[in-house]
Amino acid sequence: MELTKIEALLIKYDDGATNLEEEIVLKEYFAKGDVPEQWSAYGVMFAHMKKAKDLRLENSSKISSKIKNNRSKYALVGIAASLALALGVFFYEDDNHENLVSSTDYGTIEDPEEAYLKTKQTLQMISEVFNNGKEDLGYIKEFNNTKDKFINE
């Protein structure tokens, strides 16, 4: 009777339809060791699952203690780095403050003749750039003349 019940549970287990209680029954059955030859693979599988669970429980406590130790070390390093940064910003002195531009200096030129010459140079440069662009427009004008000849004919 028990073998038919175990066989039915194994079929459900293979289909993924067992619940937790049924899986516990299977684990207990295969933990006894009296397993028919046809189900020996299941016995090995359930034994391996039990070993893996026990091993995982042992290792998890070791790992969690290591993680806690590492967290405390990293927390102390982070606090020390933050403190060093804050102190560095607080006690920073700039010795080159004479070279800084004042907030009222907007790049204006006080001498009118110098301002005129700078403006003239700037406008000359802009004029050269525009004239170079205008030379390229000559090709477009020639293209339009040729196009108009074909359209008029």
mmCIF file of C-alpha atoms in Angstrom:
data_model
loop_
_atom_site.group_PDB
_atom_site.id
_atom_site.type_symbol
_atom_site.label_atom_id
_atom_site.label_comp_id
_atom_site.label_asym_id
_atom_site.label_seq_id
_atom_site.Cartn_x
_atom_site.Cartn_y
_atom_site.Cartn_z
ATOM 1 C CA MET A 1 0.000 0.000 0.000
ATOM 2 C CA GLU A 2 2.767 2.399 0.924
ATOM 3 C CA LEU A 3 4.644 1.732 -2.328
ATOM 4 C CA THR A 4 1.635 2.725 -4.419
ATOM 5 C CA LYS A 5 1.255 5.900 -2.375
ATOM 6 C CA ILE A 6 4.977 6.746 -2.845
ATOM 7 C CA GLU A 7 4.717 5.950 -6.547
ATOM 8 C CA ALA A 8 1.744 8.320 -6.906
ATOM 9 C CA LEU A 9 3.658 11.035 -4.998
ATOM 10 C CA LEU A 10 6.696 10.559 -7.232
ATOM 11 C CA ILE A 11 4.540 10.991 -10.333
ATOM 12 C CA LYS A 12 3.088 14.179 -8.862
ATOM 13 C CA TYR A 13 6.605 15.286 -7.848
ATOM 14 C CA ASP A 14 7.897 14.820 -11.390
ATOM 15 C CA ASP A 15 4.965 16.865 -12.706
ATOM 16 C CA GLY A 16 5.665 19.595 -10.152
ATOM 17 C CA ALA A 17 2.230 19.216 -8.576
ATOM 18 C CA THR A 18 3.175 18.195 -5.015
ATOM 19 C CA ASN A 19 2.607 20.406 -2.036
ATOM 20 C CA LEU A 20 4.980 20.883 0.889
ATOM 21 C CA GLU A 21 3.489 18.112 3.038
ATOM 22 C CA GLU A 22 3.747 15.572 0.212
ATOM 23 C CA GLU A 23 7.380 16.478 -0.388
ATOM 24 C CA ILE A 24 8.108 16.017 3.312
ATOM 25 C CA VAL A 25 6.583 12.517 3.111
ATOM 26 C CA LEU A 26 8.857 11.731 0.161
ATOM 27 C CA LYS A 27 11.944 13.056 1.927
ATOM 28 C CA GLU A 28 11.199 11.026 5.034
ATOM 29 C CA TYR A 29 10.596 7.879 2.993
ATOM 30 C CA PHE A 30 13.886 8.190 1.099
ATOM 31 C CA ALA A 31 15.777 9.114 4.297
ATOM 32 C CA LYS A 32 14.946 5.636 5.742
ATOM 33 C CA GLY A 33 17.175 3.910 3.211
ATOM 34 C CA ASP A 34 14.896 0.992 2.273
ATOM 35 C CA VAL A 35 14.333 2.111 -1.307
ATOM 36 C CA PRO A 36 13.462 -0.211 -4.218
ATOM 37 C CA GLU A 37 16.057 -0.393 -7.004
ATOM 38 C CA GLN A 38 13.837 1.441 -9.486
ATOM 39 C CA TRP A 39 13.746 4.525 -7.214
ATOM 40 C CA SER A 40 17.419 4.601 -6.223
ATOM 41 C CA ALA A 41 17.957 7.770 -8.281
ATOM 42 C CA TYR A 42 15.296 9.525 -6.214
ATOM 43 C CA GLY A 43 17.055 8.335 -3.048
ATOM 44 C CA VAL A 44 20.326 9.873 -4.198
ATOM 45 C CA MET A 45 18.559 13.100 -5.176
ATOM 46 C CA PHE A 46 16.739 13.520 -1.848
ATOM 47 C CA ALA A 47 19.911 12.654 0.106
ATOM 48 C CA HIS A 48 21.819 15.264 -1.855
ATOM 49 C CA MET A 49 19.099 17.847 -1.214
ATOM 50 C CA LYS A 50 19.331 17.180 2.522
ATOM 51 C CA LYS A 51 23.137 17.536 2.503
ATOM 52 C CA ALA A 52 22.892 20.759 0.491
ATOM 53 C CA LYS A 53 20.354 22.201 2.923
ATOM 54 C CA ASP A 54 22.498 21.325 5.952
ATOM 55 C CA LEU A 55 25.614 22.699 4.287
ATOM 56 C CA ARG A 56 23.820 25.892 3.336
ATOM 57 C CA LEU A 57 22.671 26.442 6.896
ATOM 58 C CA GLU A 58 26.204 25.960 8.263
ATOM 59 C CA ASN A 59 27.815 28.239 5.680
ATOM 60 C CA SER A 60 25.189 30.960 5.958
ATOM 61 C CA SER A 61 26.016 31.566 9.618
ATOM 62 C CA LYS A 62 29.743 31.807 8.800
ATOM 63 C CA ILE A 63 29.114 34.108 5.875
ATOM 64 C CA SER A 64 26.777 36.385 7.800
ATOM 65 C CA SER A 65 29.369 36.856 10.550
ATOM 66 C CA LYS A 66 32.013 37.722 7.918
ATOM 67 C CA ILE A 67 29.641 40.191 6.281
ATOM 68 C CA LYS A 68 28.984 41.887 9.604
ATOM 69 C CA ASN A 69 32.730 42.235 10.237
ATOM 70 C CA ASN A 70 33.307 43.680 6.760
ATOM 71 C CA ARG A 71 30.408 46.103 7.123
ATOM 72 C CA SER A 72 31.844 47.534 10.312
ATOM 73 C CA LYS A 73 35.275 47.965 8.675
ATOM 74 C CA TYR A 74 33.804 49.714 5.638
ATOM 75 C CA ALA A 75 31.635 51.901 7.837
ATOM 76 C CA LEU A 76 34.682 53.099 9.773
ATOM 77 C CA VAL A 77 36.620 53.763 6.576
ATOM 78 C CA GLY A 78 33.678 55.719 5.150
ATOM 79 C CA ILE A 79 33.344 57.823 8.280
ATOM 80 C CA ALA A 80 37.080 58.569 8.301
ATOM 81 C CA ALA A 81 37.047 59.561 4.618
ATOM 82 C CA SER A 82 34.052 61.852 5.120
ATOM 83 C CA LEU A 83 35.698 63.498 8.097
ATOM 84 C CA ALA A 84 38.949 64.039 6.173
ATOM 85 C CA LEU A 85 37.053 65.575 3.254
ATOM 86 C CA ALA A 86 35.063 67.890 5.518
ATOM 87 C CA LEU A 87 38.206 69.058 7.317
ATOM 88 C CA GLY A 88 40.000 69.615 4.016
ATOM 89 C CA VAL A 89 37.196 71.805 2.701
ATOM 90 C CA PHE A 90 36.904 73.711 5.956
ATOM 91 C CA PHE A 91 40.615 74.513 6.291
ATOM 92 C CA TYR A 92 41.342 75.129 2.581
ATOM 93 C CA GLU A 93 43.166 78.400 1.888
ATOM 94 C CA ASP A 94 43.801 79.818 -1.571
ATOM 95 C CA ASP A 95 47.107 81.683 -1.773
ATOM 96 C CA ASN A 96 46.492 82.824 -5.374
ATOM 97 C CA HIS A 97 43.556 85.115 -4.586
ATOM 98 C CA GLU A 98 45.435 88.107 -6.108
ATOM 99 C CA ASN A 99 45.106 86.539 -9.579
ATOM 100 C CA LEU A 100 41.342 86.205 -9.380
ATOM 101 C CA VAL A 101 39.236 88.479 -11.573
ATOM 102 C CA SER A 102 37.063 90.871 -9.643
ATOM 103 C CA SER A 103 33.309 90.636 -10.087
ATOM 104 C CA THR A 104 33.148 94.157 -11.599
ATOM 105 C CA ASP A 105 35.646 93.426 -14.399
ATOM 106 C CA TYR A 106 33.581 92.549 -17.474
ATOM 107 C CA GLY A 107 36.367 92.771 -20.063
ATOM 108 C CA THR A 108 35.687 96.408 -20.896
ATOM 109 C CA ILE A 109 38.398 98.640 -22.313
ATOM 110 C CA GLU A 110 38.743 102.059 -20.731
ATOM 111 C CA ASP A 111 40.751 103.755 -23.518
ATOM 112 C CA PRO A 112 38.373 104.730 -26.376
ATOM 113 C CA GLU A 113 41.005 104.435 -29.120
ATOM 114 C CA GLU A 114 42.031 100.947 -27.986
ATOM 115 C CA ALA A 115 38.355 99.934 -27.884
ATOM 116 C CA TYR A 116 37.918 101.302 -31.430
ATOM 117 C CA LEU A 117 40.899 99.313 -32.737
ATOM 118 C CA LYS A 118 39.694 96.065 -31.085
ATOM 119 C CA THR A 119 36.213 96.561 -32.526
ATOM 120 C CA LYS A 120 37.661 97.268 -35.976
ATOM 121 C CA GLN A 121 39.762 94.069 -35.822
ATOM 122 C CA THR A 122 36.767 92.003 -34.751
ATOM 123 C CA LEU A 123 34.556 93.376 -37.537
ATOM 124 C CA GLN A 124 37.343 92.814 -40.115
ATOM 125 C CA MET A 125 37.590 89.169 -39.053
ATOM 126 C CA ILE A 126 33.814 88.728 -39.353
ATOM 127 C CA SER A 127 33.861 90.382 -42.785
ATOM 128 C CA GLU A 128 36.536 87.958 -44.041
ATOM 129 C CA VAL A 129 34.499 84.958 -42.891
ATOM 130 C CA PHE A 130 31.381 86.259 -44.624
ATOM 131 C CA ASN A 131 33.296 87.031 -47.844
ATOM 132 C CA ASN A 132 34.677 83.473 -47.960
ATOM 133 C CA GLY A 133 31.141 82.173 -47.701
ATOM 134 C CA LYS A 134 29.990 84.574 -50.428
ATOM 135 C CA GLU A 135 32.570 83.206 -52.901
ATOM 136 C CA ASP A 136 31.004 79.743 -52.569
ATOM 137 C CA LEU A 137 27.621 81.208 -53.455
ATOM 138 C CA GLY A 138 28.945 82.039 -56.942
ATOM 139 C CA TYR A 139 28.638 78.362 -57.893
ATOM 140 C CA ILE A 140 24.991 78.357 -56.900
ATOM 141 C CA LYS A 141 24.342 81.445 -59.030
ATOM 142 C CA GLU A 142 25.943 79.737 -62.066
ATOM 143 C CA PHE A 143 23.877 76.593 -61.407
ATOM 144 C CA ASN A 144 20.671 78.690 -61.309
ATOM 145 C CA ASN A 145 21.582 80.390 -64.616
ATOM 146 C CA THR A 146 22.104 77.023 -66.328
ATOM 147 C CA LYS A 147 18.899 75.646 -64.866
ATOM 148 C CA ASP A 148 16.930 78.652 -66.092
ATOM 149 C CA LYS A 149 18.252 78.138 -69.627
ATOM 150 C CA PHE A 150 16.959 74.562 -69.694
ATOM 151 C CA ILE A 151 13.606 75.504 -68.234
ATOM 152 C CA ASN A 152 13.079 78.337 -70.754
ATOM 153 C CA GLU A 153 13.867 76.111 -73.741
#
